[in-house]
Coordinates of C-alpha atoms in Angstrom, one line a residue:
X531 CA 75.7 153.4 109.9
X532 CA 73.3 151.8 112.7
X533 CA 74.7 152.0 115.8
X534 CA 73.4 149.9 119.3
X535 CA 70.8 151.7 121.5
X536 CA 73.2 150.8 124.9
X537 CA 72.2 153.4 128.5
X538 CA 74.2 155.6 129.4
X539 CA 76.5 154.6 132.5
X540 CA 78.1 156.8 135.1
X541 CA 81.8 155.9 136.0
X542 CA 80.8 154.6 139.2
X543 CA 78.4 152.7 137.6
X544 CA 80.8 151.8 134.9
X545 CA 83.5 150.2 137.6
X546 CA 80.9 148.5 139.9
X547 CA 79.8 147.0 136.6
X548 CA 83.5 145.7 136.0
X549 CA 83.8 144.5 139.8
X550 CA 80.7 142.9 139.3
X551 CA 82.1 140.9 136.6
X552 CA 85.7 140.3 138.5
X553 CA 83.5 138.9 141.4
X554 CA 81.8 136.3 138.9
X555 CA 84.6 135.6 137.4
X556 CA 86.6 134.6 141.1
X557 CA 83.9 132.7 141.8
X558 CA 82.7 134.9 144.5
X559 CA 79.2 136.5 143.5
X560 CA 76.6 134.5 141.6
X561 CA 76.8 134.0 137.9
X562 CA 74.3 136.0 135.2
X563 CA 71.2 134.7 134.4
X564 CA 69.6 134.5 130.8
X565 CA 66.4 134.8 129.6
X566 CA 65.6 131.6 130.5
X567 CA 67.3 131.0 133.2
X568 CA 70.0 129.5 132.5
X569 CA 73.7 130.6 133.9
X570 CA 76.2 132.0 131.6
X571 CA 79.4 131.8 131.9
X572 CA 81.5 134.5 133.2
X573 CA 84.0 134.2 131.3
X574 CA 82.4 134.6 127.7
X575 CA 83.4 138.1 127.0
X576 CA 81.0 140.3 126.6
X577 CA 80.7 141.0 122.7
X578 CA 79.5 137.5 122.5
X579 CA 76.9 137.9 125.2
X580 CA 75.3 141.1 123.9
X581 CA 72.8 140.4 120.9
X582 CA 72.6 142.8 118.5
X583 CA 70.8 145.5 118.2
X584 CA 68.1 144.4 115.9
X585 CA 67.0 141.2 117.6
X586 CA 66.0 144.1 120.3
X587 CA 67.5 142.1 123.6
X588 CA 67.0 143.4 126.8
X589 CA 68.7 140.7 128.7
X590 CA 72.4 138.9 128.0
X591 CA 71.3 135.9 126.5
X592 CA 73.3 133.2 124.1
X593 CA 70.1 132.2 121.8
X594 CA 71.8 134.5 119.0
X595 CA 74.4 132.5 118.9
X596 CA 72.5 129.4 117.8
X597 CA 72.0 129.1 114.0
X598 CA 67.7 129.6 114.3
X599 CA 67.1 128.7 110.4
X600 CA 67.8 125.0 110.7
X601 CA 64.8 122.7 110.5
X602 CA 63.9 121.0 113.8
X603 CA 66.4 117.7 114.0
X604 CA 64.5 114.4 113.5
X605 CA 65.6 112.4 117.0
X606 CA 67.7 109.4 116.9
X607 CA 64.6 106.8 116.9
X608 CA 63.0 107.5 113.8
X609 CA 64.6 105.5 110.8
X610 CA 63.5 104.1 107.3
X611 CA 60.5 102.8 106.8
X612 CA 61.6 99.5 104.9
X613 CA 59.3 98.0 102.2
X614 CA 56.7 100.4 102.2
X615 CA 54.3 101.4 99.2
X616 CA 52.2 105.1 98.4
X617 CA 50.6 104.4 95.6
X618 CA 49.9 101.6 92.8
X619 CA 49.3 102.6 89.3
X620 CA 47.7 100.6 86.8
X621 CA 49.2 101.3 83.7
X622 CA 53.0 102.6 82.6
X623 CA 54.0 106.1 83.3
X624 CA 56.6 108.2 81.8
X625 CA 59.7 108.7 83.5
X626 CA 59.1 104.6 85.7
X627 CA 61.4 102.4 85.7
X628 CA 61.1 100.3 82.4
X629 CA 61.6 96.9 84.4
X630 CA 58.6 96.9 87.2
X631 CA 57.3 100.5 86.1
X632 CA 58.1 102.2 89.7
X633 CA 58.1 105.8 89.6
X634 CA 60.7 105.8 92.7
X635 CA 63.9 104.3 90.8
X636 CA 65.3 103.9 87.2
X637 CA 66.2 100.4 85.7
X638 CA 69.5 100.5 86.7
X639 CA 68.8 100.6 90.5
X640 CA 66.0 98.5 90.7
X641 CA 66.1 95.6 92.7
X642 CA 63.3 93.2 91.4
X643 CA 63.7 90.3 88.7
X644 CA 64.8 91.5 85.5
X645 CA 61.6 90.8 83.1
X646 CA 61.9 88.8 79.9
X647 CA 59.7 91.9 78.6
X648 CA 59.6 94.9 80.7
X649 CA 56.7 96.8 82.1
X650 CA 56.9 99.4 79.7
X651 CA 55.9 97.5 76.6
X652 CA 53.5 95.0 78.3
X653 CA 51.6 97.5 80.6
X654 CA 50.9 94.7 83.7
X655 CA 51.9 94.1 86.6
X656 CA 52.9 97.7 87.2
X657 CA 55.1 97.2 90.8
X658 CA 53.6 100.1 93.1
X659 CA 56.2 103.1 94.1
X660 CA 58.3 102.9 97.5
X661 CA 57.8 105.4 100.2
X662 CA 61.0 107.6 100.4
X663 CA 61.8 109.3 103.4
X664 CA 63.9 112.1 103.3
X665 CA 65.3 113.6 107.3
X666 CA 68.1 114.5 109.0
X667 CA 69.3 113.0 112.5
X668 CA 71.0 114.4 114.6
X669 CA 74.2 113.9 116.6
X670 CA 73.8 111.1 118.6
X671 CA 71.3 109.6 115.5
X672 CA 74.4 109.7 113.2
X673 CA 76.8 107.8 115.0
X674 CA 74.7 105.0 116.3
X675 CA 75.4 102.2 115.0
X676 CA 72.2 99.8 116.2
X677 CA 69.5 102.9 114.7
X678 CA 67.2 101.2 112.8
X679 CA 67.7 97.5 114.0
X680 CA 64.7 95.7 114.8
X681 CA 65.6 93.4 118.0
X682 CA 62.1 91.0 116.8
X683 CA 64.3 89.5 114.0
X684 CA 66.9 87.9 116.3
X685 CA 64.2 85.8 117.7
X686 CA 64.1 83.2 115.4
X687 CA 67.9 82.9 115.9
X688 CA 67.0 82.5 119.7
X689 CA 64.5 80.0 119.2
X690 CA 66.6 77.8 116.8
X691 CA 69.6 77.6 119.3
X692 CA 66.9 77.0 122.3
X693 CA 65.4 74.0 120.2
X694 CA 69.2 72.8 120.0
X695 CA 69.8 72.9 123.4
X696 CA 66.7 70.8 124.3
X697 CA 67.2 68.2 121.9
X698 CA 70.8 68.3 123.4
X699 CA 69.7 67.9 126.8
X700 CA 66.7 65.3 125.6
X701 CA 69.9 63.5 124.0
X702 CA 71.8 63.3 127.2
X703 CA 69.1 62.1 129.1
X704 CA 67.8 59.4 127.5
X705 CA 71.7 58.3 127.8
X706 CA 71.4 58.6 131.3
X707 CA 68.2 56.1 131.5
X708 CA 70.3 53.7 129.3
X709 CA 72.9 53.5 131.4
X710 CA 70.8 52.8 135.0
X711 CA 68.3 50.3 132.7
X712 CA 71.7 48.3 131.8
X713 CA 73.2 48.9 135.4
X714 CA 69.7 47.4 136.8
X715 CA 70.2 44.5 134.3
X716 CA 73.8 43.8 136.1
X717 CA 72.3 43.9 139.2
X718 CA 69.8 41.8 138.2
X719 CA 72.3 38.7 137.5
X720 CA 75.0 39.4 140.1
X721 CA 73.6 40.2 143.6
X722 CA 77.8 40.5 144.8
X723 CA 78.4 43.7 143.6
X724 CA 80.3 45.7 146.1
X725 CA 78.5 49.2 147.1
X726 CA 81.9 50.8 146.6
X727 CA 81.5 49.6 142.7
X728 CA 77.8 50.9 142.5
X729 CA 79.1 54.9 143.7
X730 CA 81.9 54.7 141.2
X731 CA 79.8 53.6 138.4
X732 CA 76.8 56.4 139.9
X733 CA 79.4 59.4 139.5
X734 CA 80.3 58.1 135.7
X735 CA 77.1 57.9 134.9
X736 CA 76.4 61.6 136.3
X737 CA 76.5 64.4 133.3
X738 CA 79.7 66.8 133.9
X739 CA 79.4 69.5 131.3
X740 CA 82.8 70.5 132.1
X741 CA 84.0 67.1 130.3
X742 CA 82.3 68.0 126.6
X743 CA 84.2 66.8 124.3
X744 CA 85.7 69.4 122.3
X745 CA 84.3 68.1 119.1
X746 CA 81.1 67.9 120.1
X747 CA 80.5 71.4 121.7
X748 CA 78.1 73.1 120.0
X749 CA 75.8 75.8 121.3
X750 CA 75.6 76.6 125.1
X751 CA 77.3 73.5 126.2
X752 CA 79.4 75.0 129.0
X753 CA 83.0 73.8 128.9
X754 CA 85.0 74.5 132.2
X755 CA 88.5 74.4 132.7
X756 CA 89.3 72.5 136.7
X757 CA 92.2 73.3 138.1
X758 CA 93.1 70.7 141.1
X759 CA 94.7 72.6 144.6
X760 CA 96.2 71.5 147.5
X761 CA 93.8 71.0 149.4
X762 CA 91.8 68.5 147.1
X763 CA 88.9 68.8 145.0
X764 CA 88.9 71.5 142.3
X765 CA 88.5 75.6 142.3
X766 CA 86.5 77.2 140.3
X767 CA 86.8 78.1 136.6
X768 CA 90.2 79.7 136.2
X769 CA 91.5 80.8 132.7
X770 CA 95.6 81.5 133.7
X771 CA 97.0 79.8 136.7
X772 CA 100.9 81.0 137.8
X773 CA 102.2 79.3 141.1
X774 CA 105.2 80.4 142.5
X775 CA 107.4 78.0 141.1
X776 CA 106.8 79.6 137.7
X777 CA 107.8 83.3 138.3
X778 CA 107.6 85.6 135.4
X779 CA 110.5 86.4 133.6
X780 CA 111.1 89.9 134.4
X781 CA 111.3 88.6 138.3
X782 CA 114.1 86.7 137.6
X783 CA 116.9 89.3 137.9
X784 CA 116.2 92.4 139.8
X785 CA 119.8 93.7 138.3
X786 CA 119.2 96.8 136.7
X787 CA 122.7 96.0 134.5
X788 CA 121.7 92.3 133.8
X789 CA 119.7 91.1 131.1
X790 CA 117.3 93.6 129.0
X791 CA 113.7 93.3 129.3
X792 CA 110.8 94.7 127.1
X793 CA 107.9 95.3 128.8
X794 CA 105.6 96.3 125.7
X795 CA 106.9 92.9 123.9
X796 CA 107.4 91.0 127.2
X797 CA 111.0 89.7 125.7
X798 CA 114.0 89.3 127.3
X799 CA 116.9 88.7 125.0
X800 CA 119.6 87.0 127.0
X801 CA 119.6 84.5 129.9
X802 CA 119.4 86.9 133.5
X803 CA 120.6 83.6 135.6
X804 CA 122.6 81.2 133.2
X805 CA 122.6 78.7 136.7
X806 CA 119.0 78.3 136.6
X807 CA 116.4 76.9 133.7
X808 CA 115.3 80.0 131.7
X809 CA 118.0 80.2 128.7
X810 CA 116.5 83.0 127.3
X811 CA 114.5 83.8 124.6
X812 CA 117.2 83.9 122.5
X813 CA 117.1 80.0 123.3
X814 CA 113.8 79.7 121.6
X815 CA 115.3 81.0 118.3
X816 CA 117.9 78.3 117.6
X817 CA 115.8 75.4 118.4
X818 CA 112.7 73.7 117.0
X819 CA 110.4 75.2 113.9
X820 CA 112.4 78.7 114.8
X821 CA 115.4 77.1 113.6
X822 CA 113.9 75.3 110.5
X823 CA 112.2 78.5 109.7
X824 CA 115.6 80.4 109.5
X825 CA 117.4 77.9 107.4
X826 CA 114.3 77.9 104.9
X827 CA 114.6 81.9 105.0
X828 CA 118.3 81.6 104.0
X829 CA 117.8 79.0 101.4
X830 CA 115.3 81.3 99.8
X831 CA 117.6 84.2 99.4
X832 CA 120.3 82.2 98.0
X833 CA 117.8 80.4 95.5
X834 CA 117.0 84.8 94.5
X835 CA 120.2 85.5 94.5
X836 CA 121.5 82.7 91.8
X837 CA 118.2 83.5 89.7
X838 CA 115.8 80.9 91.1
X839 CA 112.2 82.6 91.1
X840 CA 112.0 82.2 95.0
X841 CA 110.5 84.3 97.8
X842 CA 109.6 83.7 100.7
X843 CA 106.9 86.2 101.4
X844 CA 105.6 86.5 98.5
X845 CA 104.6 82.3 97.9
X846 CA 105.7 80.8 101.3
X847 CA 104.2 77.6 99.9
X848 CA 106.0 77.5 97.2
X849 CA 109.6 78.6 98.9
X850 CA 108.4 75.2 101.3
X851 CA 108.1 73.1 98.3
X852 CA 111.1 73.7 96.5
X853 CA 113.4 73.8 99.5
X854 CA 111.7 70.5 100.4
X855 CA 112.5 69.3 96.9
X856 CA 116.0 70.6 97.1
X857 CA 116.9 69.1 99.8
X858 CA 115.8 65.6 99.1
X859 CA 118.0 65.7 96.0
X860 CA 120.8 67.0 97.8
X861 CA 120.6 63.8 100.3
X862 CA 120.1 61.7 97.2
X863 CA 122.8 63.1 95.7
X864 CA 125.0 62.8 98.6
X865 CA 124.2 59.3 99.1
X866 CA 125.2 58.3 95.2
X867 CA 128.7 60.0 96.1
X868 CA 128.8 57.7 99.2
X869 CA 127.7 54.9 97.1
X870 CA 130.2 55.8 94.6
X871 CA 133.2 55.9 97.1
X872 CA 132.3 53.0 98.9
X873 CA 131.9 51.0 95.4
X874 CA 135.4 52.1 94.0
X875 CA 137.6 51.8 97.0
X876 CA 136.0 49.6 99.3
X877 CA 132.9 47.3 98.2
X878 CA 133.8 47.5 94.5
X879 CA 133.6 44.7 92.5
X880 CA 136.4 43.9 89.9
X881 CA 137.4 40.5 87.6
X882 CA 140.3 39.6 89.6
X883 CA 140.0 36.1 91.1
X884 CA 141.1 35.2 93.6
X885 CA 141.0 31.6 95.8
X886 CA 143.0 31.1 99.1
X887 CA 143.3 27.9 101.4
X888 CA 142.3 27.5 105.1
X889 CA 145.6 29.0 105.9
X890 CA 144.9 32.1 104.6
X891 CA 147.5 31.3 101.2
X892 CA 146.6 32.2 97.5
X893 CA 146.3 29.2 95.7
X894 CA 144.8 31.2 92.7
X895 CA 145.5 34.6 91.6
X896 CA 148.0 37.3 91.5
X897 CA 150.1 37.6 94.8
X898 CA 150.8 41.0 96.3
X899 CA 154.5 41.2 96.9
X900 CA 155.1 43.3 100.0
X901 CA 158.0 46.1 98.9
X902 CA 159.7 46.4 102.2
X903 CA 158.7 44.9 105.3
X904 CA 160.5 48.0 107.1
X905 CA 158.2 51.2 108.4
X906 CA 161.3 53.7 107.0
X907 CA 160.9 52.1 103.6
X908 CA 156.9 54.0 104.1
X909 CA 157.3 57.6 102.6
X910 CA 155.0 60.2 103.3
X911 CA 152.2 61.4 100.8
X912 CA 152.8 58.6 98.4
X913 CA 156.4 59.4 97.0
X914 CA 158.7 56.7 96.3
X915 CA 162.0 58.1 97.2
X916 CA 162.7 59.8 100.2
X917 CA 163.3 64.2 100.9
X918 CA 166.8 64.7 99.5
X919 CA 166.8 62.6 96.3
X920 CA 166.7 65.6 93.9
X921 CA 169.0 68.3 93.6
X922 CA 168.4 71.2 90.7
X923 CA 169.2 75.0 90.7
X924 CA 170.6 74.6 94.5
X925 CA 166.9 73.3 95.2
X926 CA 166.1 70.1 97.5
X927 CA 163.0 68.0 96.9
X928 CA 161.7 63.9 95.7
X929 CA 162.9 62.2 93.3
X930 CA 160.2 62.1 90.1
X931 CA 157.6 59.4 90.6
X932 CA 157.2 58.6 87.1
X933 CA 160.3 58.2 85.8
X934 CA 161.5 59.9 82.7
X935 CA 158.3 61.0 81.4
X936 CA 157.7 63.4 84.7
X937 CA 160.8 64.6 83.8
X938 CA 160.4 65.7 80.4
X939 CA 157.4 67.4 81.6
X940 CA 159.2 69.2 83.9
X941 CA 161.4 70.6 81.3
X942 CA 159.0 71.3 79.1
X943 CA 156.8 73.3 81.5
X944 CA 160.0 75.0 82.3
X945 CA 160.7 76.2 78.8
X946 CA 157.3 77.3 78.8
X947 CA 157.5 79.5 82.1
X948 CA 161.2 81.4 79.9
X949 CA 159.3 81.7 76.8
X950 CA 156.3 83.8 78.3
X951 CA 159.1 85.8 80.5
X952 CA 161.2 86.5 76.9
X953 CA 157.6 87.4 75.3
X954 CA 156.7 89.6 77.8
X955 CA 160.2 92.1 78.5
X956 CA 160.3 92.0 74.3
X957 CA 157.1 94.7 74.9
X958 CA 158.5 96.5 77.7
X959 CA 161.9 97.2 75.4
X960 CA 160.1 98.6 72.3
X961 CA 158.2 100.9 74.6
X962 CA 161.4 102.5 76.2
X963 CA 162.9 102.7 72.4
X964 CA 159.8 104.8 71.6
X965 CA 159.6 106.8 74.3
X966 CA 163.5 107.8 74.1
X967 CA 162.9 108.8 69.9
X968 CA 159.6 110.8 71.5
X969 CA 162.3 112.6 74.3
X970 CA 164.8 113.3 71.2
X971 CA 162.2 114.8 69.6
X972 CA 159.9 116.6 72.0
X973 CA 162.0 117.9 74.8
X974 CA 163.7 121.3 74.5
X975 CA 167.7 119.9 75.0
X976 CA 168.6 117.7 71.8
X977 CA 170.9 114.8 72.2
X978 CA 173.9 114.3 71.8
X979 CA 174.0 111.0 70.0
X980 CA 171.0 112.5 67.5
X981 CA 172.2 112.3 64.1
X982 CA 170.2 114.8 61.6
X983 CA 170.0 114.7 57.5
X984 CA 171.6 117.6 56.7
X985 CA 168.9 117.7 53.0
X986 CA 165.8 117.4 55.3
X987 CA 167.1 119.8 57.8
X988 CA 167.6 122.3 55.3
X989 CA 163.6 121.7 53.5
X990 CA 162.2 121.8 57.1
X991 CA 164.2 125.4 57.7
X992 CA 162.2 126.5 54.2
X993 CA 158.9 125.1 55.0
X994 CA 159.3 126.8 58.5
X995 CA 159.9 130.0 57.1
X996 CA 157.4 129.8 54.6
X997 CA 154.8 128.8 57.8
X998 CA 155.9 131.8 59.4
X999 CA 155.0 134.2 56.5
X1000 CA 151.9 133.0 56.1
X1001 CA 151.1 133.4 60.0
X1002 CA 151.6 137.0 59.1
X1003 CA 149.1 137.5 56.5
X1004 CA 146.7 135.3 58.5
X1005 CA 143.3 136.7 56.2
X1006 CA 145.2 135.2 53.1
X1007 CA 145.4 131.5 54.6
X1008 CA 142.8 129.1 53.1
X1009 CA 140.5 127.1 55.2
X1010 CA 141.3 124.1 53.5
X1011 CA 145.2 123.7 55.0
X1012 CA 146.5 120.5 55.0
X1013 CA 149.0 118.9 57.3
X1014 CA 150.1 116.2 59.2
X1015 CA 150.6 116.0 62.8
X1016 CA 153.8 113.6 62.7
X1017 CA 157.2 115.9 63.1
X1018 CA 160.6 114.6 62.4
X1019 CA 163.5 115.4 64.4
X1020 CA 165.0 117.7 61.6
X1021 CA 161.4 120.0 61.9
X1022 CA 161.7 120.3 65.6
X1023 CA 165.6 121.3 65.0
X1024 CA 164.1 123.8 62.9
X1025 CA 161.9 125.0 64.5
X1026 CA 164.7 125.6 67.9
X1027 CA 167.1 127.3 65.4
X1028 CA 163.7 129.7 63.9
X1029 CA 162.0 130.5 67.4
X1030 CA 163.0 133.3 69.6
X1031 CA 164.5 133.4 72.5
X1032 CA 163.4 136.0 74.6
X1033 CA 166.0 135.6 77.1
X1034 CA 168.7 135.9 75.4
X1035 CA 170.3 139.8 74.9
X1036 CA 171.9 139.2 71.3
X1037 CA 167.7 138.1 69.9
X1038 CA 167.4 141.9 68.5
X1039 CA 170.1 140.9 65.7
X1040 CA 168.5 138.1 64.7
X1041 CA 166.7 137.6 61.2

């Protein structure tokens, strides 16, 4: 195995060699120079400063550490050269595109007009072959993002917004001479004018290109915002303004335990001084668009919820229109019931005629006899009689309103109410009937008042001796056995006088 040539060191040489290296690395002797004079770094450890021992290195050095057998890096400026040509054949080749005939593509990536006849089968107008450039940047070339922009072509956008600004300008000041040629013309005819007048029409006539109109800024016309102060005249361009009578919100309350306040959302939930004008933002929430917002929201998840194809982040249009629909039938709607109520009780028209005199009399119609001109004689929700004039089943209450007819209904509906009670206790009675012939017949003490047929009680002792003798031979029973599962009360006495008891003493004597 090859081994490094290193000099032999003595082991003082050996520890001033490490105290050399302790030094460097403390900062307090000078750091190691390369081949090329370049510092290294103390605090590389040494197997990655020594080379090895065929690169034949006398001095520490970091060049073997580089990866030598890459191809020189093309630097960041060179790029594509676009649209460029190597050679022009004259007729087709093999293996060109069959489109233009361009050795440097196929027909699938070539970018030229798709021939009625390709170039292949008419041999003209061969299209000459690209120049393809094949290199690899480097870091910085890789991730910049303007490599290979040519600043030249942004000079016709330069020039075209320059020619807009002149014409602009040219524009404005042939308003300008307008306006002085039809002030001169006043002038002209009225020799009163007051100088005062002339200054104030002078300043509208001068240009302020903070007053562009919105709608007509185009270009580089320079719209200002002018904010008046105190001291008269206007400041300088300013894009937020905040006085001191508009503190921010978080100033409000100092209170650590008062109102919450996000900084990263720059909301505050509840109102920090309910005395002063800020409500809150909850305040914002219920009022305004917020509000109609949240009503449309709701309406949309009822709509979902009763089957109405409906949502309100999926088709927000759609959720607007049919809410908006909805609602203007449900005001139509509500307006027909108005219409309705008011027509039947108060507006409503009938074929009753009526005529009175001046006095106020009926001369023509029915007259409304009064029934009691008394206010005891008024009973309270429309009965007749008064609390007291009916007495049934040591019960109080009104008299019937309509006669004999509410009374037969009465009756009726109580018949009714006995004949469902009757129907359902019959149920109830049959049940406990079964269950006490299941008890007779299941549980281990018989009753008294069970009454047996002496005949079946007998068979059921024979067929349970006969089951009992073929339990014994059990290989002998067939598959096919037939039974039922319904047992009479003399087969369950059977079977009590046939099983054993295994508590009782006297069980060994039995047959």
């Amino acid at each position: 195995m090859a081994t490094a040539t290193v000099a032999f060191k003595s082991r003082e040489d050996h520890w001033k060699q490490v105290e050399l290296e302790e030094a460097r690395k403390a900062g307090l002797a000078p750091a190691e120079v390369d081949e090329d004079g370049k510092e290294i770094n103390p605090h590389i450890p040494h197997y990655m400063i020594s080379a090895p021992w065929y690169l034949k290195s006398e001095k520490p050095s970091l060049k073997h550490q580089k990866n030598w057998k890459v191809d020189p890096v093309a630097p960041k400026e060179i790029w594509y050269d676009k649209g460029a040509t190597i050679h022009q054949a004259e007729i087709y080749r093999k293996g060109a595109c069959i489109n233009c005939g361009a050795m440097t593509h196929d027909v699938k990536t070539c970018m030229d007009r798709p021939r009625k006849i390709g170039a292949k089968y008419t041999n003209k107008h061969i299209a000459p072959d690209e120049k393809i450039e094949t290199f690899e940047l480097d870091y910085d070339g890789k991730r910049d993002r303007w490599n290979g922009y040519d600043p030249s072509s942004y000079r016709h956008v330069v020039a075209l917004y320059e020619a807009k600004y002149e014409a602009r300008k040219k524009h404005l000041k042939e308003q300008k001479l307008k306006k002085l040629e039809e002030k001169n013309g006043n002038k002209n005819g009225s020799d009163d004018v007051a100088t005062s007048d002339g200054e104030e029409e002078d300043d509208e006539i001068k240009f302020d290109e903070a007053k562009v109109d919105e709608s007509k800024q185009t270009d580089f016309a320079k719209v200002e915002k002018r904010v008046r102060t105190t001291g008269g005249g206007s400041s300088g361009t300013v894009r937020n303004l905040r006085i001191r009578e508009d503190p921010a919100k978080y100033l409000l309350n100092l209170d650590l335990s008062s109102a919450h306040y996000d900084p990263k959302t720059r909301y505050m939930r509840e109102d920090p001084l309910p005395e002063k004008i800020y409500l809150g933002d909850n305040h914002y929430r219920n009022s305004g668009q917020a509000l109609e917002f949240k009503q449309l929201n709701v309406h949309s998840w009822e709509a979902f919820d009763k089957g109405q194809d409906m949502h309100m982040q999926a088709a927000p249009s759609q959720a607007e229109l049919l809410d908006k629909n909805f609602m203007a039938a449900k005001d139509k709607l509500k307006s027909q019931t108005k219409d309705t109520i008011h027509g039947k009780l108060l507006l409503g028209q009938s074929e009753r005629q009526v005529e009175y005199d001046r006095a106020g009399r009926i001369i023509k119609g029915e007259v409304v006899i009064p029934k009691s001109k008394y206010e005891e004689d008024v009973h309270t929700n429309n009965h007749t009689s008064v609390w007291g004039s009916w007495w049934k089943y040591h019960k109080w209450g009104y008299n019937y309103c309509t006669g004999s007819a509410g009374i037969e209904a009465a009756e009726a509906s109580l018949d009714l109410m006995k004949a469902n009670i009757a129907r359902k206790e019959a149920p109830e009675e049959s049940t406990k009937k079964f269950e006490e012939k299941r008890m007779a017949t299941w549980v281990t003490d018989t009753p008294e008042d069970l009454e047996l047929n002496k005949e079946a009680l007998a068979n059921a002792l024979r067929k349970e001796d006969l089951t009992r003798r073929e339990d014994k031979n059990e290989r002998k029973r067939k598959y096919n056995v037939e039974y039922t599962n319904d047992v009479t009360p003399e087969e369950m006495e059977a079977y009590r006088m046939k099983r054993v008891h295994h508590e009782d003493p006297m069980k060994d004597l039995l047959g």
